[in-house]
PDB file of C-alpha atoms in Angstrom:
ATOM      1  CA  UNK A   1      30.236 -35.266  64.516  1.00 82.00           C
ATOM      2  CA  UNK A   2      27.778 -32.902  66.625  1.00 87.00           C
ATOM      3  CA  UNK A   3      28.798 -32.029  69.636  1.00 91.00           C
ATOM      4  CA  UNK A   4      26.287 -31.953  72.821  1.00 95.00           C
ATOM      5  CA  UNK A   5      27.162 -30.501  76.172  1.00 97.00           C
ATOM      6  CA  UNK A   6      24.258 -30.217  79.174  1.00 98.00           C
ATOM      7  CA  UNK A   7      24.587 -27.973  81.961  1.00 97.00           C
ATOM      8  CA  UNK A   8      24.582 -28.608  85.031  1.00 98.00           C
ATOM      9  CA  UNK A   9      25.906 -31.907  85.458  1.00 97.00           C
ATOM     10  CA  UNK A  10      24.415 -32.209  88.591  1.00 97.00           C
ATOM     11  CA  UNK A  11      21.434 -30.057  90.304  1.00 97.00           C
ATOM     12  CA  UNK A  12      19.702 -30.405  93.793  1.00 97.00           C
ATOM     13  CA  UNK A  13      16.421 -28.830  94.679  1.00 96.00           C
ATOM     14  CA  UNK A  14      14.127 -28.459  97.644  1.00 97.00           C
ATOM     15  CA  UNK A  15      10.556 -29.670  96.218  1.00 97.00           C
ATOM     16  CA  UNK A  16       8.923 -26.361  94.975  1.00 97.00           C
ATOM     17  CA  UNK A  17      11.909 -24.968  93.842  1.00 97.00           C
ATOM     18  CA  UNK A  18      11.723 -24.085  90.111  1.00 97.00           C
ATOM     19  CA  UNK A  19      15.043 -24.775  88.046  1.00 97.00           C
ATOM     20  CA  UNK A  20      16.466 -24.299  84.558  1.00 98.00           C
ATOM     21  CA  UNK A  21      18.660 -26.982  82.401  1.00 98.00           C
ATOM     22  CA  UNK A  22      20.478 -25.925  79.204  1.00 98.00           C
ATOM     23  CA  UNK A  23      21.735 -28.002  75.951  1.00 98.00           C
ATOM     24  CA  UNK A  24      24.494 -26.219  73.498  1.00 97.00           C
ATOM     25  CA  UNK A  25      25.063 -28.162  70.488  1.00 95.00           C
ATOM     26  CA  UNK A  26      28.009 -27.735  67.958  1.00 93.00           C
ATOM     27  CA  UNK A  27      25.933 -27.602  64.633  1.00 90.00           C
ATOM     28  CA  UNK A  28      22.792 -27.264  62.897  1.00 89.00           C
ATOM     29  CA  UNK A  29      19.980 -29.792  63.887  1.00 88.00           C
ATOM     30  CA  UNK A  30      16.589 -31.189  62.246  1.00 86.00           C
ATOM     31  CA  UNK A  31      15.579 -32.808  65.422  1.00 89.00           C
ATOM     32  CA  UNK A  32      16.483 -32.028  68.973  1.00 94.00           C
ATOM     33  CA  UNK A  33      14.295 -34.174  71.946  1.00 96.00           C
ATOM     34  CA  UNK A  34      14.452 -33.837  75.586  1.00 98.00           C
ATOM     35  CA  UNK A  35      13.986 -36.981  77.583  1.00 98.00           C
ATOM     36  CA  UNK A  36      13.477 -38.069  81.432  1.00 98.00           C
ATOM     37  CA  UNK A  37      15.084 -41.054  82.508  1.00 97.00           C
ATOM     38  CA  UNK A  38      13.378 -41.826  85.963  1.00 95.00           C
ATOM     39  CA  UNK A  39      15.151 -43.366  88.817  1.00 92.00           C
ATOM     40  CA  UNK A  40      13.907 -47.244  87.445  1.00 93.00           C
ATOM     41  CA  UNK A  41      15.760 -46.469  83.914  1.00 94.00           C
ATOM     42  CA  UNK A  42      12.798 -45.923  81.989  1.00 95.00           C
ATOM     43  CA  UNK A  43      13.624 -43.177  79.326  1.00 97.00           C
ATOM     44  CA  UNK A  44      10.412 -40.993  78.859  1.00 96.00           C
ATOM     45  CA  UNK A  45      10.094 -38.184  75.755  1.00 96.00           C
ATOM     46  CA  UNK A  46       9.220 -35.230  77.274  1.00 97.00           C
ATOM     47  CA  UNK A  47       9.598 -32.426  74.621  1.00 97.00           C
ATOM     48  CA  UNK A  48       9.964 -32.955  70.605  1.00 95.00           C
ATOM     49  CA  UNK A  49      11.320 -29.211  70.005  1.00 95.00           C
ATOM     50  CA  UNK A  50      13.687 -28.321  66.841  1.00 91.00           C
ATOM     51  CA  UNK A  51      13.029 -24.825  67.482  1.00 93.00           C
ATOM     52  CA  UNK A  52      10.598 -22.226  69.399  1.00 96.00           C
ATOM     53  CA  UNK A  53       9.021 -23.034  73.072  1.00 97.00           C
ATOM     54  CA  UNK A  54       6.401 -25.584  74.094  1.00 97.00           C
ATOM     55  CA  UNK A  55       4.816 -26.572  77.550  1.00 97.00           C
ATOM     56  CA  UNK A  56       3.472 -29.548  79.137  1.00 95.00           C
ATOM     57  CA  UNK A  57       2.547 -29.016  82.814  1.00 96.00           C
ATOM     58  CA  UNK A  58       5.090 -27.867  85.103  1.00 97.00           C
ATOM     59  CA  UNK A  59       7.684 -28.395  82.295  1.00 98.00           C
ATOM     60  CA  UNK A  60       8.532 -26.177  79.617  1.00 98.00           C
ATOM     61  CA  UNK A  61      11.276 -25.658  76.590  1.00 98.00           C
ATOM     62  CA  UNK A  62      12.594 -23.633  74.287  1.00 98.00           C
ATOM     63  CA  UNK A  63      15.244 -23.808  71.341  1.00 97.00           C
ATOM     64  CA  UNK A  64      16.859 -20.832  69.738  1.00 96.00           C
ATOM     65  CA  UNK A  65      18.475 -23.185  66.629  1.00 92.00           C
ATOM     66  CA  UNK A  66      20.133 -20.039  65.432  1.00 93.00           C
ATOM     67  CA  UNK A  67      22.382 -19.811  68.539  1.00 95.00           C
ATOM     68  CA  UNK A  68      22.504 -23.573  69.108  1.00 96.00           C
ATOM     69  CA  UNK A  69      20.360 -24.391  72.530  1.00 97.00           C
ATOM     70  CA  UNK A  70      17.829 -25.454  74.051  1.00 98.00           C
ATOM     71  CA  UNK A  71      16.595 -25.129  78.066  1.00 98.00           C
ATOM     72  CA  UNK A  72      14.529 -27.108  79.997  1.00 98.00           C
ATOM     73  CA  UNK A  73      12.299 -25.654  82.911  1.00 98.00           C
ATOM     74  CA  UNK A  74      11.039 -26.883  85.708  1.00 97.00           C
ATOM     75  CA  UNK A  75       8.876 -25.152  87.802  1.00 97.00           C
ATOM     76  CA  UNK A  76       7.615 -26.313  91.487  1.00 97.00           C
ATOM     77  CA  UNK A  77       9.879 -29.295  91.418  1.00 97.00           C
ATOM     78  CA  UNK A  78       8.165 -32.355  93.088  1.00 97.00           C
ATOM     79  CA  UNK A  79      10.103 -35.398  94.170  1.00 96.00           C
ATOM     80  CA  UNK A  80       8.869 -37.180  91.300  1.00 96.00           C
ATOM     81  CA  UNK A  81      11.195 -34.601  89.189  1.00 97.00           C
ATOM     82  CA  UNK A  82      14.151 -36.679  90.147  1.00 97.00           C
ATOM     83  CA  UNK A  83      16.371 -38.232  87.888  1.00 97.00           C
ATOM     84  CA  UNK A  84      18.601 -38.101  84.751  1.00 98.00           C
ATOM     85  CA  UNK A  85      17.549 -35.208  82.251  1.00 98.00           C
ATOM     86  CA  UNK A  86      18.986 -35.737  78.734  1.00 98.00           C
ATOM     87  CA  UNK A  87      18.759 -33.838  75.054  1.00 97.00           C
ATOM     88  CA  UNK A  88      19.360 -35.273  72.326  1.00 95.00           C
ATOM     89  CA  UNK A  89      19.993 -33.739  68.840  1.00 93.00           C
ATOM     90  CA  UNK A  90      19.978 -34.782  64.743  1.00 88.00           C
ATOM     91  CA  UNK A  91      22.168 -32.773  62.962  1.00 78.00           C
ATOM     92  CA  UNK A  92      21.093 -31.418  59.890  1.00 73.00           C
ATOM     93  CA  UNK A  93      23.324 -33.725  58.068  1.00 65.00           C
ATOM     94  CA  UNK A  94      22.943 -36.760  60.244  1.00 57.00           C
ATOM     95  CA  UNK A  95      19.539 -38.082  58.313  1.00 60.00           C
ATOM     96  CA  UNK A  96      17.100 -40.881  59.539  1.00 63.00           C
ATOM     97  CA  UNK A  97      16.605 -39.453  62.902  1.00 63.00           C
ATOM     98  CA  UNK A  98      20.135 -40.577  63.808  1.00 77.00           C
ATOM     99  CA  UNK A  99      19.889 -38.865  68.009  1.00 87.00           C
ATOM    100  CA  UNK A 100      23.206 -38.156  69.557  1.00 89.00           C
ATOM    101  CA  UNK A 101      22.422 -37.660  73.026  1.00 93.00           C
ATOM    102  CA  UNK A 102      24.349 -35.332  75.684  1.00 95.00           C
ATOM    103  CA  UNK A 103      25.719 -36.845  78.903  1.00 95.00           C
ATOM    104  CA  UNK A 104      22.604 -35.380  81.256  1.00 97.00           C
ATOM    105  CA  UNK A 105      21.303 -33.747  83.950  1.00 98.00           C
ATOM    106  CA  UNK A 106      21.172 -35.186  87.017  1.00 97.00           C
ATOM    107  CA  UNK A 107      18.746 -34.096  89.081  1.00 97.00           C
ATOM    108  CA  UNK A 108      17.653 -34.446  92.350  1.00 97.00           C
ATOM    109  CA  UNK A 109      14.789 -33.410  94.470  1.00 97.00           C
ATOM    110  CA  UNK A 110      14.120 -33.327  97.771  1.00 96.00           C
ATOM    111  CA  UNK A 111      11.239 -32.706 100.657  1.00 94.00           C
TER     112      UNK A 111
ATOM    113  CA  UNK B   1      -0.746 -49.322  71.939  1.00 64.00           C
ATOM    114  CA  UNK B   2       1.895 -51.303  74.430  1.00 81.00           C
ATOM    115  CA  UNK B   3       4.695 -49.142  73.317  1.00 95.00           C
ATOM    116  CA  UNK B   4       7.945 -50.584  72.647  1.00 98.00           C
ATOM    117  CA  UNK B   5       8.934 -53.949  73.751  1.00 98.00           C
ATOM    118  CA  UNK B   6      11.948 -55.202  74.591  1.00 98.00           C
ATOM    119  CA  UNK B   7      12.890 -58.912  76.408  1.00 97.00           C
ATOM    120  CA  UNK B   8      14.348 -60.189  78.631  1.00 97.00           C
ATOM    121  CA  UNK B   9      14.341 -57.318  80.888  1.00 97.00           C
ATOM    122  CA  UNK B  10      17.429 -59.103  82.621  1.00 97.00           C
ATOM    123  CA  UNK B  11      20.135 -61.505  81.403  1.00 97.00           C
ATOM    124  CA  UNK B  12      22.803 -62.618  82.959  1.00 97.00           C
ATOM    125  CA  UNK B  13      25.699 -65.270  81.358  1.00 97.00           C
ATOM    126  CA  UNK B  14      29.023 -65.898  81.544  1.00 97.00           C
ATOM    127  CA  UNK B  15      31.599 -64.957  79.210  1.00 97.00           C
ATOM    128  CA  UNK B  16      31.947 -67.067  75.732  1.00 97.00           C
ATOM    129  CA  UNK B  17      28.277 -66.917  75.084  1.00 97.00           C
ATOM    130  CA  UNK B  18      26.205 -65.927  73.093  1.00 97.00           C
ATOM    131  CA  UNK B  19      23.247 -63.196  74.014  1.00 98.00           C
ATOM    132  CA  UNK B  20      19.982 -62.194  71.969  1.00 98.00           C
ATOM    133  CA  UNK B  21      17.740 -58.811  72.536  1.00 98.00           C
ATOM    134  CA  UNK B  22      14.851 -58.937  71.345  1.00 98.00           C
ATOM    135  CA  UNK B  23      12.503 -55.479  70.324  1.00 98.00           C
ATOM    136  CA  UNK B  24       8.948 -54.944  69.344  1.00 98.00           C
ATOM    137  CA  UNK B  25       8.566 -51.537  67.925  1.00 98.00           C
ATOM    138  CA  UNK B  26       5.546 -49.619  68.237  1.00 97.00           C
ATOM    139  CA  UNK B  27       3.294 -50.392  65.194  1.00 96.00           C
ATOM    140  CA  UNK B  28       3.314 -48.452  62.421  1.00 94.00           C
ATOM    141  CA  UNK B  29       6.945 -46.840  63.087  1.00 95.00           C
ATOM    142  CA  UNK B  30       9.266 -47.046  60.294  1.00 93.00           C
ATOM    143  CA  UNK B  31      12.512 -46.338  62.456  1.00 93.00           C
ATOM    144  CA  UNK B  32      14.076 -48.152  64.922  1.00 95.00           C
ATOM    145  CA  UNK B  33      17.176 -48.028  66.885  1.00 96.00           C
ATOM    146  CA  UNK B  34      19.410 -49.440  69.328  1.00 97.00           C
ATOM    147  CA  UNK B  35      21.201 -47.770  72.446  1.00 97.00           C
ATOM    148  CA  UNK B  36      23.692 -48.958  74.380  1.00 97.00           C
ATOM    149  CA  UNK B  37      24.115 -47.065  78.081  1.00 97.00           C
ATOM    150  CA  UNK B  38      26.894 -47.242  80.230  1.00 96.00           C
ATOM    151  CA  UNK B  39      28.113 -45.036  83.488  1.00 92.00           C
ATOM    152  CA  UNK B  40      31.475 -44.315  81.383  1.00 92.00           C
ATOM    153  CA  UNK B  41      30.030 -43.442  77.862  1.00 91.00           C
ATOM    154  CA  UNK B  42      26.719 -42.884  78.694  1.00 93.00           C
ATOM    155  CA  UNK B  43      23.652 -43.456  75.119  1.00 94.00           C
ATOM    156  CA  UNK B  44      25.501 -44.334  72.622  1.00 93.00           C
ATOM    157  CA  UNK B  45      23.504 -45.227  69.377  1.00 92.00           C
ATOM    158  CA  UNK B  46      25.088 -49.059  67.787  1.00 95.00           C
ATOM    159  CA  UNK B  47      22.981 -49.088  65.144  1.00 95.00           C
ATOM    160  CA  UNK B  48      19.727 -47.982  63.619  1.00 92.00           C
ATOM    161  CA  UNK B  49      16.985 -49.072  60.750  1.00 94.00           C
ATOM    162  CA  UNK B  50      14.766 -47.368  58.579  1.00 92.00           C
ATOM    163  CA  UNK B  51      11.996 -49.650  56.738  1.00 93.00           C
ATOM    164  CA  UNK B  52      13.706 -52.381  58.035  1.00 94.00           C
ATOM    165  CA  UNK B  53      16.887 -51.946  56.252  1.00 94.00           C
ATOM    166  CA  UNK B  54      19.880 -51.039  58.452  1.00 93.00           C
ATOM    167  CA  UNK B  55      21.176 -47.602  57.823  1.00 90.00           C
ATOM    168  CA  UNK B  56      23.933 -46.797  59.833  1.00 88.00           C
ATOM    169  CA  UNK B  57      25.935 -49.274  61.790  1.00 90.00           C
ATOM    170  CA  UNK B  58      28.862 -47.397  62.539  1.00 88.00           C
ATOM    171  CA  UNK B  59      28.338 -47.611  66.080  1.00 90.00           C
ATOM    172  CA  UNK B  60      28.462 -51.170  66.797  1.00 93.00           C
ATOM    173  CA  UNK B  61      31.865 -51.767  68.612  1.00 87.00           C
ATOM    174  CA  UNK B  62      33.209 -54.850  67.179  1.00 85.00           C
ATOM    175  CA  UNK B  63      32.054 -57.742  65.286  1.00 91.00           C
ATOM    176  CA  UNK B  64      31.012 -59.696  67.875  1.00 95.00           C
ATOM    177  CA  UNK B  65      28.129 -57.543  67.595  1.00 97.00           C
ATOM    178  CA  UNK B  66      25.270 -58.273  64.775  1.00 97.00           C
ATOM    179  CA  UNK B  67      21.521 -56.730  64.547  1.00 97.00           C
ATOM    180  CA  UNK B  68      18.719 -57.900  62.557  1.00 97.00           C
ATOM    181  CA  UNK B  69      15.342 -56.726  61.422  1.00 97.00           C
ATOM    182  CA  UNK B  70      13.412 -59.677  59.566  1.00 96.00           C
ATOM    183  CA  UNK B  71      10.281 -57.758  59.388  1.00 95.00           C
ATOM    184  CA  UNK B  72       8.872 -54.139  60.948  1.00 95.00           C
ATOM    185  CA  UNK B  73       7.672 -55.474  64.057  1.00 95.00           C
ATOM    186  CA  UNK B  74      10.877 -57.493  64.937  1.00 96.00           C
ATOM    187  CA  UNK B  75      14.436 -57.071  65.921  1.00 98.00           C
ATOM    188  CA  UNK B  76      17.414 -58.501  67.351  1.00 98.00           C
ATOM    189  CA  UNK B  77      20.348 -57.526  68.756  1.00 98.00           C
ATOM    190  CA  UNK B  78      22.809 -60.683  69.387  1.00 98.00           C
ATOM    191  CA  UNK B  79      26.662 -60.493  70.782  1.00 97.00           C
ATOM    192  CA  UNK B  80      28.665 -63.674  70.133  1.00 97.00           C
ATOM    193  CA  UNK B  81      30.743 -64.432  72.146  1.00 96.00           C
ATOM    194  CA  UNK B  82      29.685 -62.388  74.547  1.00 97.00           C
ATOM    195  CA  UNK B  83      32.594 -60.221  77.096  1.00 96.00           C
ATOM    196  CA  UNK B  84      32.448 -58.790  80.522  1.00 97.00           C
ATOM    197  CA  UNK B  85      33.146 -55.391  78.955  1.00 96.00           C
ATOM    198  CA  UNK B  86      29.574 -55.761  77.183  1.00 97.00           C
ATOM    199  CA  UNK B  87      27.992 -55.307  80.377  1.00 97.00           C
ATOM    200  CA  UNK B  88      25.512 -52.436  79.953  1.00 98.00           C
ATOM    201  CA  UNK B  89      21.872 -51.522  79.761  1.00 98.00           C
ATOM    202  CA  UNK B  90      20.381 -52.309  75.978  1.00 98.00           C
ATOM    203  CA  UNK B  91      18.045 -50.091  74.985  1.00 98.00           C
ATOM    204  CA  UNK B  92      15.673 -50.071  71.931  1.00 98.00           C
ATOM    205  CA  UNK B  93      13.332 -47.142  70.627  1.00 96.00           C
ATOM    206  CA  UNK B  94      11.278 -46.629  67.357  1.00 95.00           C
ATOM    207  CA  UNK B  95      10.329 -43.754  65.908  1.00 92.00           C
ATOM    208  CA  UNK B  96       7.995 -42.474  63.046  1.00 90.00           C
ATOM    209  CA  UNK B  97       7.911 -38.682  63.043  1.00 83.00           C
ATOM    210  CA  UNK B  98      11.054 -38.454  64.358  1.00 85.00           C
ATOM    211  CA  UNK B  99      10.109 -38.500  67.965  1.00 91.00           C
ATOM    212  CA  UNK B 100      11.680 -41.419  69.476  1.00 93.00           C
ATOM    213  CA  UNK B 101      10.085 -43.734  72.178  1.00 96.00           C
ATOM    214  CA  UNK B 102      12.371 -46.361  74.278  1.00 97.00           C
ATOM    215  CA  UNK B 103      11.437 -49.632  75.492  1.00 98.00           C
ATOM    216  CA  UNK B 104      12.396 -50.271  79.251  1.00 97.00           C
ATOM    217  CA  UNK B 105      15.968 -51.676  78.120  1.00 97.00           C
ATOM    218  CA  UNK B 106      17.700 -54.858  78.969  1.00 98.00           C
ATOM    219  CA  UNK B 107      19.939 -55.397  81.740  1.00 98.00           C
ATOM    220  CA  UNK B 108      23.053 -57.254  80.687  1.00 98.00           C
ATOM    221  CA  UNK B 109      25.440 -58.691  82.878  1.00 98.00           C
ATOM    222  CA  UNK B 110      28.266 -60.691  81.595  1.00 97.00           C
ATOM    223  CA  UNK B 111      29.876 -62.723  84.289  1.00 97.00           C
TER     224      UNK B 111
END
Protein backbone atom coordinates (compact mmCIF):
# COMPACT_ATOMS: atom_id res chain seq x y z
CA UNK A 1 0.00 0.00 0.00
CA UNK A 2 0.94 3.90 -0.01
CA UNK A 3 3.50 4.80 1.87
CA UNK A 4 3.43 8.17 4.12
CA UNK A 5 6.42 9.60 5.89
CA UNK A 6 6.15 13.29 7.84
CA UNK A 7 9.06 15.26 8.64
CA UNK A 8 10.04 16.30 11.43
CA UNK A 9 8.94 13.97 13.91
CA UNK A 10 9.24 16.35 16.43
CA UNK A 11 9.54 20.39 16.21
CA UNK A 12 9.82 23.10 19.02
CA UNK A 13 9.19 26.75 18.49
CA UNK A 14 9.35 30.00 20.40
CA UNK A 15 5.71 31.62 19.78
CA UNK A 16 6.25 33.85 16.64
CA UNK A 17 8.48 31.65 15.10
CA UNK A 18 7.24 30.58 11.63
CA UNK A 19 7.93 26.78 10.70
CA UNK A 20 7.54 24.38 7.78
CA UNK A 21 6.21 20.52 7.93
CA UNK A 22 6.56 18.19 4.92
CA UNK A 23 4.54 14.86 3.77
CA UNK A 24 6.29 12.45 0.95
CA UNK A 25 4.03 9.83 -0.15
CA UNK A 26 4.99 6.63 -2.17
CA UNK A 27 2.28 6.86 -4.99
CA UNK A 28 -0.24 8.72 -6.79
CA UNK A 29 -3.16 10.20 -4.64
CA UNK A 30 -6.90 11.50 -5.30
CA UNK A 31 -7.12 12.94 -1.89
CA UNK A 32 -4.46 14.12 0.46
CA UNK A 33 -5.84 16.15 3.95
CA UNK A 34 -3.88 17.76 6.59
CA UNK A 35 -5.27 17.57 10.07
CA UNK A 36 -4.54 19.14 13.71
CA UNK A 37 -4.96 17.01 16.52
CA UNK A 38 -4.95 19.49 19.57
CA UNK A 39 -3.54 18.65 22.88
CA UNK A 40 -7.42 17.27 24.13
CA UNK A 41 -7.37 14.65 21.04
CA UNK A 42 -9.73 16.37 18.98
CA UNK A 43 -8.67 15.81 15.26
CA UNK A 44 -9.48 19.10 13.30
CA UNK A 45 -9.29 19.27 9.11
CA UNK A 46 -7.25 21.94 8.39
CA UNK A 47 -6.43 21.76 4.60
CA UNK A 48 -8.36 19.50 1.83
CA UNK A 49 -5.39 19.87 -0.87
CA UNK A 50 -4.79 17.05 -3.72
CA UNK A 51 -2.67 19.42 -5.44
CA UNK A 52 -1.65 23.32 -5.74
CA UNK A 53 -1.48 25.78 -2.49
CA UNK A 54 -4.28 27.11 -0.30
CA UNK A 55 -4.33 29.40 2.89
CA UNK A 56 -6.35 29.80 5.88
CA UNK A 57 -4.92 32.35 8.35
CA UNK A 58 -1.57 31.88 9.60
CA UNK A 59 -1.56 28.40 7.93
CA UNK A 60 -0.83 27.58 4.53
CA UNK A 61 -0.17 24.36 2.05
CA UNK A 62 0.90 23.25 -0.91
CA UNK A 63 1.10 19.82 -2.91
CA UNK A 64 3.28 19.21 -5.89
CA UNK A 65 1.38 15.54 -6.73
CA UNK A 66 3.87 15.15 -9.50
CA UNK A 67 6.82 14.84 -7.06
CA UNK A 68 4.75 13.30 -4.27
CA UNK A 69 4.45 16.08 -1.25
CA UNK A 70 2.89 18.24 0.42
CA UNK A 71 4.14 21.09 3.25
CA UNK A 72 2.47 22.64 5.84
CA UNK A 73 3.33 26.30 7.04
CA UNK A 74 3.03 27.94 9.89
CA UNK A 75 3.74 31.32 10.29
CA UNK A 76 3.89 33.38 13.79
CA UNK A 77 3.36 30.23 15.76
CA UNK A 78 1.09 30.91 18.84
CA UNK A 79 0.84 28.50 21.72
CA UNK A 80 -2.37 27.42 20.50
CA UNK A 81 -0.23 25.85 17.42
CA UNK A 82 0.71 23.02 19.68
CA UNK A 83 0.08 19.61 19.05
CA UNK A 84 0.12 16.57 16.68
CA UNK A 85 0.19 17.61 12.86
CA UNK A 86 -0.85 14.73 10.55
CA UNK A 87 -1.44 14.17 6.49
CA UNK A 88 -3.22 11.87 5.30
CA UNK A 89 -3.43 10.55 1.67
CA UNK A 90 -5.96 8.32 -0.87
CA UNK A 91 -4.12 6.75 -3.35
CA UNK A 92 -5.32 6.86 -6.67
CA UNK A 93 -6.23 3.29 -6.49
CA UNK A 94 -7.42 3.17 -2.93
CA UNK A 95 -11.26 4.39 -3.86
CA UNK A 96 -14.01 5.56 -1.34
CA UNK A 97 -11.88 8.05 0.36
CA UNK A 98 -9.99 5.18 2.02
CA UNK A 99 -7.15 7.96 4.21
CA UNK A 100 -3.93 6.37 5.22
CA UNK A 101 -2.53 8.70 7.55
CA UNK A 102 1.36 9.40 8.31
CA UNK A 103 2.70 9.05 11.86
CA UNK A 104 2.77 13.16 12.56
CA UNK A 105 4.22 16.08 13.55
CA UNK A 106 4.61 16.86 16.82
CA UNK A 107 4.74 20.14 17.58
CA UNK A 108 5.31 22.25 20.26
CA UNK A 109 5.16 25.87 21.06
CA UNK A 110 6.29 27.86 23.53
CA UNK A 111 6.20 31.64 25.18
CA UNK B 1 -24.87 21.05 12.28
CA UNK B 2 -23.37 19.17 15.65
CA UNK B 3 -20.75 17.48 13.64
CA UNK B 4 -19.96 14.01 14.25
CA UNK B 5 -21.00 12.19 17.28
CA UNK B 6 -19.55 9.64 18.93
CA UNK B 7 -20.51 8.02 22.73
CA UNK B 8 -19.41 7.27 25.36
CA UNK B 9 -16.56 9.55 25.33
CA UNK B 10 -15.00 7.09 28.02
CA UNK B 11 -15.40 3.36 28.76
CA UNK B 12 -13.75 1.45 30.86
CA UNK B 13 -14.38 -2.70 31.47
CA UNK B 14 -12.63 -5.49 32.25
CA UNK B 15 -11.48 -8.09 30.03
CA UNK B 16 -14.19 -10.82 28.66
CA UNK B 17 -16.67 -8.17 27.80
CA UNK B 18 -18.22 -6.97 25.48
CA UNK B 19 -17.90 -3.03 24.28
CA UNK B 20 -20.21 -0.92 21.83
CA UNK B 21 -19.19 2.60 20.00
CA UNK B 22 -21.60 4.29 18.94
CA UNK B 23 -21.31 7.23 15.82
CA UNK B 24 -23.62 9.83 14.46
CA UNK B 25 -22.32 11.04 11.21
CA UNK B 26 -22.83 14.40 10.04
CA UNK B 27 -26.10 14.49 7.98
CA UNK B 28 -26.11 14.15 4.62
CA UNK B 29 -22.52 12.33 4.40
CA UNK B 30 -22.47 9.22 2.52
CA UNK B 31 -19.02 7.94 4.00
CA UNK B 32 -18.09 6.97 7.16
CA UNK B 33 -15.20 5.46 8.84
CA UNK B 34 -13.61 4.14 11.79
CA UNK B 35 -10.02 4.85 13.31
CA UNK B 36 -8.35 3.20 15.73
CA UNK B 37 -5.20 5.33 17.47
CA UNK B 38 -2.62 4.01 19.46
CA UNK B 39 1.03 5.47 20.71
CA UNK B 40 2.62 2.26 18.87
CA UNK B 41 0.69 2.26 15.47
CA UNK B 42 -0.63 5.45 15.53
CA UNK B 43 -4.52 6.04 12.88
CA UNK B 44 -5.07 3.12 11.62
CA UNK B 45 -8.35 2.87 9.50
CA UNK B 46 -10.54 -0.79 10.76
CA UNK B 47 -13.06 -0.30 8.57
CA UNK B 48 -15.07 2.07 6.45
CA UNK B 49 -18.77 2.48 4.70
CA UNK B 50 -20.04 4.04 1.78
CA UNK B 51 -24.05 4.37 1.57
CA UNK B 52 -24.15 2.37 4.40
CA UNK B 53 -22.70 -0.69 2.98
CA UNK B 54 -19.27 -1.66 4.34
CA UNK B 55 -16.55 -1.40 1.81
CA UNK B 56 -13.41 -2.31 3.07
CA UNK B 57 -12.86 -4.14 6.28
CA UNK B 58 -9.51 -5.26 5.91
CA UNK B 59 -8.36 -3.41 8.77
CA UNK B 60 -10.24 -4.80 11.55
CA UNK B 61 -7.68 -6.94 13.58
CA UNK B 62 -9.47 -10.00 14.49
CA UNK B 63 -12.89 -11.22 14.73
CA UNK B 64 -13.62 -10.17 17.88
CA UNK B 65 -14.16 -7.07 16.12
CA UNK B 66 -17.68 -6.39 14.17
CA UNK B 67 -19.13 -2.87 12.75
CA UNK B 68 -22.52 -2.07 11.73
CA UNK B 69 -24.38 0.60 9.87
CA UNK B 70 -28.30 -0.03 10.12
CA UNK B 71 -29.10 3.20 8.56
CA UNK B 72 -26.96 6.61 7.42
CA UNK B 73 -27.15 8.29 10.58
CA UNK B 74 -26.05 5.26 12.76
CA UNK B 75 -23.12 3.10 13.52
CA UNK B 76 -21.54 0.75 15.74
CA UNK B 77 -18.46 -0.49 16.44
CA UNK B 78 -18.66 -3.56 19.08
CA UNK B 79 -15.51 -5.87 20.33
CA UNK B 80 -16.60 -9.15 21.95
CA UNK B 81 -14.88 -10.24 24.14
CA UNK B 82 -13.14 -7.46 24.66
CA UNK B 83 -8.79 -7.64 25.51
CA UNK B 84 -6.42 -5.40 27.28
CA UNK B 85 -4.52 -5.09 23.99
CA UNK B 86 -7.78 -3.24 22.58
CA UNK B 87 -7.02 -0.42 24.67
CA UNK B 88 -6.92 2.63 22.37
CA UNK B 89 -8.69 5.80 21.39
CA UNK B 90 -11.83 4.97 18.82
CA UNK B 91 -12.31 7.36 16.50
CA UNK B 92 -15.16 7.90 13.93
CA UNK B 93 -15.33 10.48 10.93
CA UNK B 94 -17.76 10.90 7.91
CA UNK B 95 -17.16 12.31 4.92
CA UNK B 96 -19.09 13.46 1.72
CA UNK B 97 -16.72 15.24 -0.65
CA UNK B 98 -14.03 13.46 0.47
CA UNK B 99 -13.01 15.74 3.24
CA UNK B 100 -13.22 13.85 6.35
CA UNK B 101 -14.46 15.22 9.78
CA UNK B 102 -13.77 13.16 13.21
CA UNK B 103 -15.89 12.94 16.13
CA UNK B 104 -14.00 13.54 19.52
CA UNK B 105 -13.20 9.63 19.78
CA UNK B 106 -13.77 7.21 22.55
CA UNK B 107 -11.47 6.42 25.20
CA UNK B 108 -11.20 2.69 25.77
CA UNK B 109 -9.64 1.13 28.54
CA UNK B 110 -9.75 -2.53 28.99
CA UNK B 111 -8.82 -3.54 32.48
Amino acid sequence: GIQVEQSPPDLILQEGANSTLRCNFSDSVNNLQWFHQNPWGQLINLFYIPSGTKQNGRLSATTVATERYSLLYISSSQTTDSGVYFCAVESQGGGYNKLIFGAGTRLAVHP
Amino acid sequence: DAGVIQSPRHEVTEMGQEVTLRCKPISGHNSLFWYRQTMMRGLELLIYFNNNVPIDDSGMPEDRFSAKMPNASFSTLKIQPSEPRDSAVYFCASSFTGKLFFGSGTQLSVL
